[in-house]
mmCIF file of C-alpha atoms in Angstrom:
data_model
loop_
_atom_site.group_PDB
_atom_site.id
_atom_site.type_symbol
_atom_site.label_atom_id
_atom_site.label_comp_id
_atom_site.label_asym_id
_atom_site.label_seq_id
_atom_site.Cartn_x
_atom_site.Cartn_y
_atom_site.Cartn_z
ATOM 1 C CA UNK M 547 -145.902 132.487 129.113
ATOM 2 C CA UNK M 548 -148.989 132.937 130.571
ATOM 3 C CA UNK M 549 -148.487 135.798 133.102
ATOM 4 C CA UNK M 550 -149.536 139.049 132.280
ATOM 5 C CA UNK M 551 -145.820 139.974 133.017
ATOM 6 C CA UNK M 552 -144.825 138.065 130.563
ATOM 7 C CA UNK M 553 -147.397 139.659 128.149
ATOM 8 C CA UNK M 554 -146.074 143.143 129.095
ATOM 9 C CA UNK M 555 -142.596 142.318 128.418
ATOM 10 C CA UNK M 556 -143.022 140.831 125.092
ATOM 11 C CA UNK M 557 -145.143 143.754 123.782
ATOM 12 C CA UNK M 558 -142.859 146.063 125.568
ATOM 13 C CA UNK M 559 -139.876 144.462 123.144
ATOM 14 C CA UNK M 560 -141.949 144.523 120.125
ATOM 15 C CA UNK M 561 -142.878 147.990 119.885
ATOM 16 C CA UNK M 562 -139.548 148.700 120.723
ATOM 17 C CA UNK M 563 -138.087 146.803 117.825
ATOM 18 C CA UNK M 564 -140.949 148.246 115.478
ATOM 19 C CA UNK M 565 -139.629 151.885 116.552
ATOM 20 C CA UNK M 566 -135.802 150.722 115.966
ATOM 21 C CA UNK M 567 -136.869 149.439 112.971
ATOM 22 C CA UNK M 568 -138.989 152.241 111.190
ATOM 23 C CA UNK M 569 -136.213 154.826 112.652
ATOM 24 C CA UNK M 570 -133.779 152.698 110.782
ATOM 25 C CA UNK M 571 -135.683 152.408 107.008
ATOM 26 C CA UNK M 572 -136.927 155.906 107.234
ATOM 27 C CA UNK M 573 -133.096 157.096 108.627
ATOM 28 C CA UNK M 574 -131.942 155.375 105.573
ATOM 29 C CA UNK M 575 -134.377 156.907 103.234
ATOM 30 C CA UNK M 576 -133.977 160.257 104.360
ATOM 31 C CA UNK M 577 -129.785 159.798 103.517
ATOM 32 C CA UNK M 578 -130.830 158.488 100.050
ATOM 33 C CA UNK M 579 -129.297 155.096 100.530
ATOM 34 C CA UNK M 580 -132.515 153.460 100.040
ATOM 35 C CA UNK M 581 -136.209 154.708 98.770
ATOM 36 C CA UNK M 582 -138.454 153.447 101.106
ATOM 37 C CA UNK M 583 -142.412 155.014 101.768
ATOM 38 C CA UNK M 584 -143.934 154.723 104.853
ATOM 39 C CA UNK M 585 -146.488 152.113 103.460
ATOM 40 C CA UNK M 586 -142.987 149.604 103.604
ATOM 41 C CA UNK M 587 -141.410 151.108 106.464
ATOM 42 C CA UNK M 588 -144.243 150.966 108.492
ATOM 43 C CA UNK M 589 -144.924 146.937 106.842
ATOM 44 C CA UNK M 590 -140.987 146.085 108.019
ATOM 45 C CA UNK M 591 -141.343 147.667 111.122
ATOM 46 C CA UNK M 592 -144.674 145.136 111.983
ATOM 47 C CA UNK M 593 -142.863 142.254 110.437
ATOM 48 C CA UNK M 594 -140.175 143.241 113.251
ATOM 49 C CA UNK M 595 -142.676 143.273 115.930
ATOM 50 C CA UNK M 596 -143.868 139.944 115.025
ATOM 51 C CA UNK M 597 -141.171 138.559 115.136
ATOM 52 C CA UNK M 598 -140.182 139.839 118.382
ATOM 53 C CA UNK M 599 -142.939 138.518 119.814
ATOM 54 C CA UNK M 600 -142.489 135.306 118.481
ATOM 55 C CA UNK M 601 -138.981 135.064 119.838
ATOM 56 C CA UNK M 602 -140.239 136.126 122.982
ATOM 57 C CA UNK M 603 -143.025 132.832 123.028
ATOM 58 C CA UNK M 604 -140.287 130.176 121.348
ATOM 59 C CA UNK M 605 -137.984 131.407 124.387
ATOM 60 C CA UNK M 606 -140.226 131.622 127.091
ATOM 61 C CA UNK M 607 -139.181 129.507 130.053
ATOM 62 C CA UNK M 608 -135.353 129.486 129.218
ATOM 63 C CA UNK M 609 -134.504 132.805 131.390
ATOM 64 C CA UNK M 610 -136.649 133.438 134.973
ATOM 65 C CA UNK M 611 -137.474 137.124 134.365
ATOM 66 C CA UNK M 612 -139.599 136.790 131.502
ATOM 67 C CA UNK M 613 -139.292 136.560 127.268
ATOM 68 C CA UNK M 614 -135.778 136.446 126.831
ATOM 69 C CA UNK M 615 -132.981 133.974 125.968
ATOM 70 C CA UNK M 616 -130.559 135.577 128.740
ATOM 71 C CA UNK M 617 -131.432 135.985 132.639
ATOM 72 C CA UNK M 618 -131.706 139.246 133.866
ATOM 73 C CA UNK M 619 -131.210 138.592 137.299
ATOM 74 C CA UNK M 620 -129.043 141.266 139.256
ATOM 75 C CA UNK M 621 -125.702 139.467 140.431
ATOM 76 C CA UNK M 622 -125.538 140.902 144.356
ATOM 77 C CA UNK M 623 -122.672 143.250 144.948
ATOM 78 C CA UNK M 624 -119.892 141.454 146.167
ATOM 79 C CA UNK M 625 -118.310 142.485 149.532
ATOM 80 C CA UNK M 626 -114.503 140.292 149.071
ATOM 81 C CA UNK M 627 -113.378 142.821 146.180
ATOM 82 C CA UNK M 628 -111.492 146.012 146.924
ATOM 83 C CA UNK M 629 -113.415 149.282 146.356
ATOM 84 C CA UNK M 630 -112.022 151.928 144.582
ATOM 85 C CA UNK M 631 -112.066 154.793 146.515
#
């Protein structure tokens, strides 16, 4: 938690949720299925952020590759399994 990678990641994932998020409540609005400004979308969307970023500190240490609960380590190709050709 205190490498700058770490940093990077977990503001990497936050803006990313705050985008899925504000797509989301303003994709909604513009069906009609809800009546959302931007004012609340863009209030959700931080609240989102936030909270990505403190899932990425209560997890940090569980996985090896940075703020996550899974490890994203690649898994080697292995050589005993037929190939398709």
């Amino acid at each position: 938690m205190t490498t700058p990678a770490f940093w990077r990641a977990a503001l990497e994932r936050a803006v990313r949720t705050a985008a899925q998020t504000l797509v989301a409540v303003l994709g909604l609005d513009a069906t009609g299925l809800t009546d959302v400004d931007w004012g609340p979308g863009l209030a959700l969307a931080g609240s989102a952020a936030l909270l990505a970023v403190l899932t990425a500190i209560a997890s940090a240490g569980v996985g090896p590759a940075g703020p996550g609960l899974t490890e994203r380590t690649a898994e080697p190709a292995r050589r005993d399994l037929p190939r398709d050709v």
